[in-house]
PDB file of C-alpha atoms in Angstrom:
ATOM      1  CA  UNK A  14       0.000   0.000   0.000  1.00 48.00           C
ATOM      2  CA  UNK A  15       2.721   2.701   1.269  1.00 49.00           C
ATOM      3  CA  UNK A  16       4.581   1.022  -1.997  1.00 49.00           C
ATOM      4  CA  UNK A  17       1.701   1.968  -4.266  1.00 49.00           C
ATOM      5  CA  UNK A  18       1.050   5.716  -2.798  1.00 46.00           C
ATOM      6  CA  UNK A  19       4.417   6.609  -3.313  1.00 44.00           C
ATOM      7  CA  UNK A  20       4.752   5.289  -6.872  1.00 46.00           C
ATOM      8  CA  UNK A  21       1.895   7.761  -7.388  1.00 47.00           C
ATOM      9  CA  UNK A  22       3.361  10.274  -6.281  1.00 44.00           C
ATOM     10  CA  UNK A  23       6.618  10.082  -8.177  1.00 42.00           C
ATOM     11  CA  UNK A  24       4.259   9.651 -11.341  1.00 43.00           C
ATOM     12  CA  UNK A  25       2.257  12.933 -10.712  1.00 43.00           C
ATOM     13  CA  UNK A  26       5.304  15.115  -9.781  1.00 46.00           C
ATOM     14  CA  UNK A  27       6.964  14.009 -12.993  1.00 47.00           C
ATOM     15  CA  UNK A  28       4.143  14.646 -15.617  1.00 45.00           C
ATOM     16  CA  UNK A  29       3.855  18.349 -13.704  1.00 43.00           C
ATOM     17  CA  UNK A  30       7.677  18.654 -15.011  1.00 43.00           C
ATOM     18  CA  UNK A  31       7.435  17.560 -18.284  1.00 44.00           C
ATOM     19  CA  UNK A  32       4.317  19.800 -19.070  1.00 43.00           C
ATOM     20  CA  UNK A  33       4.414  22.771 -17.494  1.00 43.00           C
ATOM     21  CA  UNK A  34       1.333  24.888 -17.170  1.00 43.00           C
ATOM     22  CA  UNK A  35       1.475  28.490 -19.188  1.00 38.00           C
ATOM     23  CA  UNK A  36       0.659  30.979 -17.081  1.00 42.00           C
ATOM     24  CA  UNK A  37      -2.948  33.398 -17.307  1.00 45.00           C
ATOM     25  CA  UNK A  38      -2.657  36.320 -19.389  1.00 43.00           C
ATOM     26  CA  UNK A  39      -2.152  39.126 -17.043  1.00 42.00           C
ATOM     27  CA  UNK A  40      -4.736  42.178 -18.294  1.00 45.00           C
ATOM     28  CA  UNK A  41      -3.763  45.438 -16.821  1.00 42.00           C
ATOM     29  CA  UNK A  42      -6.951  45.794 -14.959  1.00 44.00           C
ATOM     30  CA  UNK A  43      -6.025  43.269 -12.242  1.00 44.00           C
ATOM     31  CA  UNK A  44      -2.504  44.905 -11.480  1.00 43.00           C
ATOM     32  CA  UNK A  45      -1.557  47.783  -9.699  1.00 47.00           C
ATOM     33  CA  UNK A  46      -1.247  50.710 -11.602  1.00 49.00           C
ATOM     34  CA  UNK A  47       2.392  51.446 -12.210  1.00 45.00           C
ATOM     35  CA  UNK A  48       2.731  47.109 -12.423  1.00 47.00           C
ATOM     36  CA  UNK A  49      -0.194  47.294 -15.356  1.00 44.00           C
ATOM     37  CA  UNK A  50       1.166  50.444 -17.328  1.00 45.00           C
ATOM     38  CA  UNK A  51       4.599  48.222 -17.403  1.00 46.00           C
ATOM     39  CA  UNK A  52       2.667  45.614 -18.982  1.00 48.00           C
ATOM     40  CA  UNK A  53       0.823  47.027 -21.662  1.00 44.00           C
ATOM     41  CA  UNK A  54       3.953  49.298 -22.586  1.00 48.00           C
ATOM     42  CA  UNK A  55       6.342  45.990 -22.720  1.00 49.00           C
ATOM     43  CA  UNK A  56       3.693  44.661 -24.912  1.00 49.00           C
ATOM     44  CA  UNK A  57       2.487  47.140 -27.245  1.00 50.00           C
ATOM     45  CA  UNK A  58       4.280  47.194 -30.316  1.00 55.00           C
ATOM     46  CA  UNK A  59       7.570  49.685 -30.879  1.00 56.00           C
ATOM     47  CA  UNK A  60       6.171  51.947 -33.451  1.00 56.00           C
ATOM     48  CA  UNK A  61       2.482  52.646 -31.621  1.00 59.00           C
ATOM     49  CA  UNK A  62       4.676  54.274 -28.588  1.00 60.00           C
ATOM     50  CA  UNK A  63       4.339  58.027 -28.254  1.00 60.00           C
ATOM     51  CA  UNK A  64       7.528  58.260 -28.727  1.00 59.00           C
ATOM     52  CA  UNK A  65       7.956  56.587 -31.450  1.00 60.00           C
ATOM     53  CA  UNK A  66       5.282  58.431 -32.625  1.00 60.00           C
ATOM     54  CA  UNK A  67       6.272  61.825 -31.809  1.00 61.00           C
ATOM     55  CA  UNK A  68       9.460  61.376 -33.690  1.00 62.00           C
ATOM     56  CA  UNK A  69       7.853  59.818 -36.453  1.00 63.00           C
ATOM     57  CA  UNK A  70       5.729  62.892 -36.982  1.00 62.00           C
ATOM     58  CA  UNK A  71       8.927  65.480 -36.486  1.00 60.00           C
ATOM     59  CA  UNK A  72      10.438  63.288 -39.445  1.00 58.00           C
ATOM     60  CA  UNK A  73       7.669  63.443 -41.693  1.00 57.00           C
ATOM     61  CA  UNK A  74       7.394  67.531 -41.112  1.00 51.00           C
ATOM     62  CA  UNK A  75      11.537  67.715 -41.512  1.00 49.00           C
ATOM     63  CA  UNK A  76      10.853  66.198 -45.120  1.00 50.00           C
ATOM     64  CA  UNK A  77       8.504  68.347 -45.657  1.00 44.00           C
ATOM     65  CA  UNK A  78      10.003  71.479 -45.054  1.00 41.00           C
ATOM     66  CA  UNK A  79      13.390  70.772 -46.159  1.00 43.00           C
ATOM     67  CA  UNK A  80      12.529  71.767 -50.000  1.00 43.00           C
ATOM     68  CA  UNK A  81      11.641  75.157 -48.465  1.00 38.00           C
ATOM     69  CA  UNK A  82      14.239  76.463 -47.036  1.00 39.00           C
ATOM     70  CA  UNK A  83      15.507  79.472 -48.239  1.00 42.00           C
ATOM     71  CA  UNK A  84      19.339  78.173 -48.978  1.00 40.00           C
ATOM     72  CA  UNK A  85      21.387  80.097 -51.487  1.00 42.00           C
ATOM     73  CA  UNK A  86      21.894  78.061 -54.237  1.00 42.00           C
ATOM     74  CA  UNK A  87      25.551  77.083 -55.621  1.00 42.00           C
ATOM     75  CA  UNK A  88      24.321  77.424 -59.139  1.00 41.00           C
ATOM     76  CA  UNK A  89      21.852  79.364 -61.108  1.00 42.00           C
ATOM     77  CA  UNK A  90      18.358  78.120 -61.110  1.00 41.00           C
ATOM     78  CA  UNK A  91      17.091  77.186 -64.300  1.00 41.00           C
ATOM     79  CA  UNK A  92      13.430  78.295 -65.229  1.00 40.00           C
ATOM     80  CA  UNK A  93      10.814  75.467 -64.568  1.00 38.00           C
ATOM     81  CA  UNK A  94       9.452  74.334 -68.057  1.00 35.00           C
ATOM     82  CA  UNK A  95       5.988  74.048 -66.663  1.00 37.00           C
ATOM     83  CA  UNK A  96       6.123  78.030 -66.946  1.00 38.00           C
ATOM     84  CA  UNK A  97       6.150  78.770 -70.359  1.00 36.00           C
ATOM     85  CA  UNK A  98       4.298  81.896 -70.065  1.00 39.00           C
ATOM     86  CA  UNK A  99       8.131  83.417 -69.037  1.00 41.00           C
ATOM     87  CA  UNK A 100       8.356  83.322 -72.177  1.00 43.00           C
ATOM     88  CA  UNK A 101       5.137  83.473 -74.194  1.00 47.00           C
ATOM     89  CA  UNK A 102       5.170  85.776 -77.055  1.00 48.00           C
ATOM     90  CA  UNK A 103       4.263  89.300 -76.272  1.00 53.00           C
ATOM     91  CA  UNK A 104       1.893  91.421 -78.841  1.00 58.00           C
ATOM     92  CA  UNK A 105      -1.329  91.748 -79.912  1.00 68.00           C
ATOM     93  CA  UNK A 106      -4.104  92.572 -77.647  1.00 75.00           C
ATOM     94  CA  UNK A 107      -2.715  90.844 -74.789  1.00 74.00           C
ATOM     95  CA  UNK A 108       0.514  93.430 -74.762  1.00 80.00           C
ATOM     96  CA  UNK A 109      -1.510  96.457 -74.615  1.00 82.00           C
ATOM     97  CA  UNK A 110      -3.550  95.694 -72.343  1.00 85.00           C
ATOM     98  CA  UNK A 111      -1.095  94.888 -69.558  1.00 87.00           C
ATOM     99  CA  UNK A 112       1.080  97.981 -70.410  1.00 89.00           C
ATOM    100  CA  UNK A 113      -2.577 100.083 -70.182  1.00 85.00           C
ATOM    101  CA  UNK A 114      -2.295  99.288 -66.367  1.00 76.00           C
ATOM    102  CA  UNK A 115      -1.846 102.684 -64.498  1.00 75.00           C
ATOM    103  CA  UNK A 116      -2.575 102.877 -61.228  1.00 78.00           C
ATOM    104  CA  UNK A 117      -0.448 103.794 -57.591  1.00 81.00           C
ATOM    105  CA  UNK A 118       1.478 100.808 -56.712  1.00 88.00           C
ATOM    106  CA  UNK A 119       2.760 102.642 -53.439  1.00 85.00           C
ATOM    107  CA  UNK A 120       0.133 102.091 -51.629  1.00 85.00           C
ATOM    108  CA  UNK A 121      -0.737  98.284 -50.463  1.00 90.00           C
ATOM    109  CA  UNK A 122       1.514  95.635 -51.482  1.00 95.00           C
ATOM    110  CA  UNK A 123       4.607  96.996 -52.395  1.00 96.00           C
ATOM    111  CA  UNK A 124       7.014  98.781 -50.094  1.00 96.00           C
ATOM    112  CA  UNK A 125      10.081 100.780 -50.948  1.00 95.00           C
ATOM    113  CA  UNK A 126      13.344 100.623 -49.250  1.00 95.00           C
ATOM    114  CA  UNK A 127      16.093 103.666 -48.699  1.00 93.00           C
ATOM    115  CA  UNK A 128      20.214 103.859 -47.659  1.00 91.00           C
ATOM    116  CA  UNK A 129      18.874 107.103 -46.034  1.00 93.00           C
ATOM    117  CA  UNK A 130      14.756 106.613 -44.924  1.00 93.00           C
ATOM    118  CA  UNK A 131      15.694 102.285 -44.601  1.00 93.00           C
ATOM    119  CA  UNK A 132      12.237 100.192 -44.393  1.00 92.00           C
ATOM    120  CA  UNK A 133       9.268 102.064 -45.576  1.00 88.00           C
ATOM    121  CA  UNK A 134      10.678 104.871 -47.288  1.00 94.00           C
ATOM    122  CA  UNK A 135       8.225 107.431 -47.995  1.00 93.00           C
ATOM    123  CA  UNK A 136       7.202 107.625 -52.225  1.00 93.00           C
ATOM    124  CA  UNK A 137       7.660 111.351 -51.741  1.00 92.00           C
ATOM    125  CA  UNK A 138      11.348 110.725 -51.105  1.00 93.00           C
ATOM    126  CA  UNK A 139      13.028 109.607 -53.953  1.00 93.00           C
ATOM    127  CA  UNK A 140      16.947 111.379 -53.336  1.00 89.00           C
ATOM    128  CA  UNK A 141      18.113 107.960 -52.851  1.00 90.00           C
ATOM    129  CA  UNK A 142      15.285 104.941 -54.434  1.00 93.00           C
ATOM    130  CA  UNK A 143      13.483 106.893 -56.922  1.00 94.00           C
ATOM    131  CA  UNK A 144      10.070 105.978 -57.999  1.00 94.00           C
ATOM    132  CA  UNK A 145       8.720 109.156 -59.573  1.00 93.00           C
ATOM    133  CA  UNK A 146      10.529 108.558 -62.563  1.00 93.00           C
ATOM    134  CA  UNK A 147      10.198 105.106 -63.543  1.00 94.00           C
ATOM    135  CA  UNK A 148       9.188 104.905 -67.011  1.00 94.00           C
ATOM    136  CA  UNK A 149       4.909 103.874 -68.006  1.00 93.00           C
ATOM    137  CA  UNK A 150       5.960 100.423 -68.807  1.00 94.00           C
ATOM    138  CA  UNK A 151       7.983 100.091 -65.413  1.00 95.00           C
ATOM    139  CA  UNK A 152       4.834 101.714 -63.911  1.00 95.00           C
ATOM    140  CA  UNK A 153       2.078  99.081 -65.421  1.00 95.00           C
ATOM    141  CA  UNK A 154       4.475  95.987 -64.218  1.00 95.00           C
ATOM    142  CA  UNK A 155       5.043  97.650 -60.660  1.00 96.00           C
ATOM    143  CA  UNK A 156       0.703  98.248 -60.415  1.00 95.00           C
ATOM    144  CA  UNK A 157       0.569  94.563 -61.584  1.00 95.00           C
ATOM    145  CA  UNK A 158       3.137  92.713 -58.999  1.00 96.00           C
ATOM    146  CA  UNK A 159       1.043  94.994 -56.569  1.00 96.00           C
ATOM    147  CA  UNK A 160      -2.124  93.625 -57.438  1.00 94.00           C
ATOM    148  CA  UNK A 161      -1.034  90.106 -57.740  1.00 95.00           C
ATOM    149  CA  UNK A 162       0.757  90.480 -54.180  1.00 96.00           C
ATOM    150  CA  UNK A 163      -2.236  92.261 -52.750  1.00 95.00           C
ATOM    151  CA  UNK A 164      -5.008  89.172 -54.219  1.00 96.00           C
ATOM    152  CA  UNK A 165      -1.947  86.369 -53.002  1.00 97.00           C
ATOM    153  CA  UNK A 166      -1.483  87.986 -49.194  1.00 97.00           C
ATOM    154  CA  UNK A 167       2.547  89.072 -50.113  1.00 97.00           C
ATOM    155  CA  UNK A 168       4.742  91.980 -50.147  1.00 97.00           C
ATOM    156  CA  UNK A 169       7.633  92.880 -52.284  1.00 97.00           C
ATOM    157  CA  UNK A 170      10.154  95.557 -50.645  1.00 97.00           C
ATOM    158  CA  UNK A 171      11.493  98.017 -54.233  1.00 97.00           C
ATOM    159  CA  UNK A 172      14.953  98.764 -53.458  1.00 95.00           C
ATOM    160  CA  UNK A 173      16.132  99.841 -56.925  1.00 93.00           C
ATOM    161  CA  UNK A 174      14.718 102.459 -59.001  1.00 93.00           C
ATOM    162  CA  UNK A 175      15.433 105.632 -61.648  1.00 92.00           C
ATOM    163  CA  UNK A 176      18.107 107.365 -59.523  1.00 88.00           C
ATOM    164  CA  UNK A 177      21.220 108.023 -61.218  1.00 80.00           C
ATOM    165  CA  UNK A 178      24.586 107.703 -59.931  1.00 68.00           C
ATOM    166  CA  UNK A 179      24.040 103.727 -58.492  1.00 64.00           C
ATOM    167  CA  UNK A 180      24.060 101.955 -61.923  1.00 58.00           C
ATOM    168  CA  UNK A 181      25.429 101.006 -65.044  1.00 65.00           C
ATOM    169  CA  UNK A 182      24.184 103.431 -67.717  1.00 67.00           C
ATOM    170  CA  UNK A 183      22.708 102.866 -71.283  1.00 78.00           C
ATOM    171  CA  UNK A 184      19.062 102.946 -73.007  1.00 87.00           C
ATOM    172  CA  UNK A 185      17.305 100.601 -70.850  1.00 93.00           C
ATOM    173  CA  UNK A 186      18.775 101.253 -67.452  1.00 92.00           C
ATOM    174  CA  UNK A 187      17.451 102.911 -64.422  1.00 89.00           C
ATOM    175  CA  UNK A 188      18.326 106.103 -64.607  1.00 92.00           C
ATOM    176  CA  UNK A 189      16.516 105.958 -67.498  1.00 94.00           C
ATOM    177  CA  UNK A 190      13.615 104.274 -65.322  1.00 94.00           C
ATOM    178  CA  UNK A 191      13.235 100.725 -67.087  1.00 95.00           C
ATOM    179  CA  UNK A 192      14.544  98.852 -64.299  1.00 95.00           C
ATOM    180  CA  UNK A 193      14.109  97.812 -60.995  1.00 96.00           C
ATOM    181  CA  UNK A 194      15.168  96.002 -58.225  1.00 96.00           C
ATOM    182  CA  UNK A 195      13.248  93.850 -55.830  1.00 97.00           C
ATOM    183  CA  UNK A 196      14.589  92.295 -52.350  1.00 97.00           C
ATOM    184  CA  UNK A 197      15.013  88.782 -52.730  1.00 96.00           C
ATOM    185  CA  UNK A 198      14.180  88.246 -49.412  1.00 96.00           C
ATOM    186  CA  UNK A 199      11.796  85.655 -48.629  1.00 96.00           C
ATOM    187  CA  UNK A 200      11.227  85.214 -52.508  1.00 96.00           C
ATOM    188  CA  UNK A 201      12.788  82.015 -53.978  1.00 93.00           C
ATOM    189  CA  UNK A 202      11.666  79.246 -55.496  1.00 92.00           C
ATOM    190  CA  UNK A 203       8.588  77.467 -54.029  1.00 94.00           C
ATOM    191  CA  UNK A 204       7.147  80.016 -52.258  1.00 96.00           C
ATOM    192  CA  UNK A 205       4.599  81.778 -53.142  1.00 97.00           C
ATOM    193  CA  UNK A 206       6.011  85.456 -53.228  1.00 97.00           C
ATOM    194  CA  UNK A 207       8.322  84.222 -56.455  1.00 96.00           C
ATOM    195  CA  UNK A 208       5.194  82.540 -58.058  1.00 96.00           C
ATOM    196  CA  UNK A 209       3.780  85.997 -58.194  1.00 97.00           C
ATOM    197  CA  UNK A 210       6.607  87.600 -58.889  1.00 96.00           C
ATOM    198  CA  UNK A 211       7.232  85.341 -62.296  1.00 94.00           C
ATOM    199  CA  UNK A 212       3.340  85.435 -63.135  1.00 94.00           C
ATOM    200  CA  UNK A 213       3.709  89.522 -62.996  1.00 95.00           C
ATOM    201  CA  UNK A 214       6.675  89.463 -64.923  1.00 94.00           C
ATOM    202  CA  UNK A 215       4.479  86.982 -67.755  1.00 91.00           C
ATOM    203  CA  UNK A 216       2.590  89.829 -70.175  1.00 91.00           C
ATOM    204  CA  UNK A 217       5.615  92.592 -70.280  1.00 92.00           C
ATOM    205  CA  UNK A 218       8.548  92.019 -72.155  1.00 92.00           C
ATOM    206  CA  UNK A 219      11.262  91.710 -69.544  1.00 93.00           C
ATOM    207  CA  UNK A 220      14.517  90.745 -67.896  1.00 93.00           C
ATOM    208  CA  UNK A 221      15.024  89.259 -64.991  1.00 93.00           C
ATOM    209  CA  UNK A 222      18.317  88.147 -63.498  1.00 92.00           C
ATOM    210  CA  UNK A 223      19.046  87.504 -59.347  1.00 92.00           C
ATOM    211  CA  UNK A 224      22.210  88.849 -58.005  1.00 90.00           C
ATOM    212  CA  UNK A 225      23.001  86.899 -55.301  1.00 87.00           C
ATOM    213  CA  UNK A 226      25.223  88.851 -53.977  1.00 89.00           C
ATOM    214  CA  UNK A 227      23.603  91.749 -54.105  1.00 88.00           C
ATOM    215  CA  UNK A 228      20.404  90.423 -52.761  1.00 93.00           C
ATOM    216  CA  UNK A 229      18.063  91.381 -55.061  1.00 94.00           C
ATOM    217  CA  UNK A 230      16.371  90.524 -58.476  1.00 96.00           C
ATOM    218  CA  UNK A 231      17.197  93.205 -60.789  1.00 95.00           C
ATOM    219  CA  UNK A 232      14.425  93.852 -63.395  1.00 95.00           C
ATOM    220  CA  UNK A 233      14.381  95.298 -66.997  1.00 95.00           C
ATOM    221  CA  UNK A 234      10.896  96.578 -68.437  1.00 95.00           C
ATOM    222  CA  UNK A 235      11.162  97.341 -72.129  1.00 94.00           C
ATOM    223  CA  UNK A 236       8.605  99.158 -74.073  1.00 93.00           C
ATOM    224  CA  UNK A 237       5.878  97.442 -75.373  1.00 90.00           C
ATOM    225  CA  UNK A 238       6.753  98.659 -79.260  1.00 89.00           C
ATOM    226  CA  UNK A 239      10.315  97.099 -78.210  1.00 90.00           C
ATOM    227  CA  UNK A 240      11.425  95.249 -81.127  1.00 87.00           C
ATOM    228  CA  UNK A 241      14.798  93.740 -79.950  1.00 86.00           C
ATOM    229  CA  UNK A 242      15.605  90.591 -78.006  1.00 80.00           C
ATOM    230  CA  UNK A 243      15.283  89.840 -74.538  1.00 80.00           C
ATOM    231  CA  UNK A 244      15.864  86.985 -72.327  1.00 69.00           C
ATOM    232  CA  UNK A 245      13.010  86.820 -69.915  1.00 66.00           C
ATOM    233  CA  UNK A 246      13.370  84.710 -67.168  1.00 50.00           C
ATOM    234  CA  UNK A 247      17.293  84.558 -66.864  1.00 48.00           C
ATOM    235  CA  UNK A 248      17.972  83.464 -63.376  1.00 40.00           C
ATOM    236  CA  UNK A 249      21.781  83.981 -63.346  1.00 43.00           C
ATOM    237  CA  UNK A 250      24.298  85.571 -61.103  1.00 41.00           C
ATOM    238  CA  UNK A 251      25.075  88.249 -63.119  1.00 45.00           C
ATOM    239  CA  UNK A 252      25.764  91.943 -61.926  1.00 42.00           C
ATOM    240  CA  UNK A 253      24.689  93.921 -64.687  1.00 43.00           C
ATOM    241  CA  UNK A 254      24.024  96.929 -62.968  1.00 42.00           C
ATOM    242  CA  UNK A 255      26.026  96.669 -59.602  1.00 37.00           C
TER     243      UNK A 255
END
C-alpha cells in the first residue's frame, strides 16, 4: 500500500515537469497601476509608442520642409518648363492691355526701401530709391506685382529704381527708369512670393536676373513697341548693374 502511494506520487510530480502549465494572461486591470502600465507598454508594439510616434511625426514635417528652405543656391536656377508663359510671345491685344495698367502701386503691397529713410521709405522721397521717374511700362508691371501680391497675401520691398549715380548706364537702365530692383528676401523658389513675382513678370517684355550677392532681383521693363531681343526669365548671377 505505502509502496503503491508513493509510486503515485513520483508519477504525478513528474508529468507536472514535463508539461508545465502556461501561465494566465495578465490584463492590466487586475494589477496595480504602475505594475499594469509596465505591462501594456512591454507589450504594445515599438512603433504605436508616443515616442515613437512623436518622432515619427517630427520626421515626416523635416521632409517636408526641407525643399523650403531658403538656402542660397551654388548654381543658377534654371526656369521650370511648366512656366512657359516666361516666355510666351508678347503682342497683340494681350501686350496692350497689360502695359494700359496705371494705377499707384505705393500704396498696399509693395514697399520701398532707402540707404537714407531704410524700411518704408516714404514715395515722396526719392533722393536715394526713386520711384517718380520710372518709365509707363515700369509703372504698369510695378501696379501689376502689386495687385497680384495684394489678391496672393505678399509683399515685395522696391529697393532699386530711376536714380542716377548707383548703376550702369545705357538705353534701358534705371536712370533711365526701365529697371528695378526687388529684395530677394523671402522670394525664392517654391514660395509663393516668387510665383507671383514670375506670373507679374508673364505679359511685359522683360529681364530678370538675381544677383546673389547683391540680394536682389534686378528687373528690366522694355517698351511694349520694343522690337529687340530679350531673355526673360534669366535666373543667373550676373551683376549687370552693380
Amino acid at each position: 500500500m505505502t509502496a503503491t502511494f508513493l509510486m503515485g506520487c513520483v508519477l504525478v510530480t513528474g508529468t507536472a515537469a514535463a508539461s508545465p502549465v502556461k501561465p494566465a494572461a495578465v490584463s492590466a486591470a487586475s494589477l496595480p497601476d504602475a505594475a499594469a502600465a509596465s505591462t501594456v507598454q512591454a507589450a504594445a508594439p515599438a512603433d504605436s509608442h508616443p515616442a515613437y510616434q512623436r518622432s515619427a511625426r517630427r520626421a515626416q514635417m523635416t521632409r517636408k520642409i526641407a525643399p523650403l528652405s531658403p538656402i542660397t543656391p551654388t548654381t543658377p536656377i534654371t526656369p521650370a518648363t511648366q512656366l512657359p508663359s516666361i516666355l510666351a510671345p508678347h503682342d497683340g491685344d494681350a501686350v496692350a492691355a497689360a502695359y494700359a495698367v496705371r494705377n499707384d502701386f505705393g500704396k498696399s503691397n509693395l514697399h520701398k526701401w532707402s540707404s537714407v529713410y531704410g524700411m518704408d521709405t516714404s514715395w515722396d522721397e526719392n533722393d536715394v530709391t526713386d520711384t517718380a521717374h520710372l518709365q509707363s511700362s515700369t509703372v504698369a508691371f510695378l501696379d501689376t506685382l502689386n495687385a497680384e501680391a495684394r489678391a496672393a497675401g505678399v509683399s515685395f520691398v522696391i529697393t532699386g529704381g530711376a536714380e542716377r549715380g548707383y548703376h550702369a548706364h545705357g538705353t534701358y537702365s534705371h536712370e533711365n527708369g526701365y529697371k528695378v530692383d526687388i529684395s530677394d528676401d523671402g522670394v525664392y523658389a517654391g514660395t509663393t512670393a516668387y510665383r507671383v513675382l514670375l506670373e507679374a513678370l508673364a505679359p511685359y517684355k522683360h529681364h530678370l536676373s538675381h544677383e546673389w550677392n547683391n540680394n536682389h532681383f534686378d528687373i528690366t521693363i522694355y517698351p511694349a513697341d520694343y522690337t529687340g531681343s530679350y531673355s526673360g526669365a534669366n535666373h543667373g548671377t550676373e551683376d549687370d548693374d552693380e
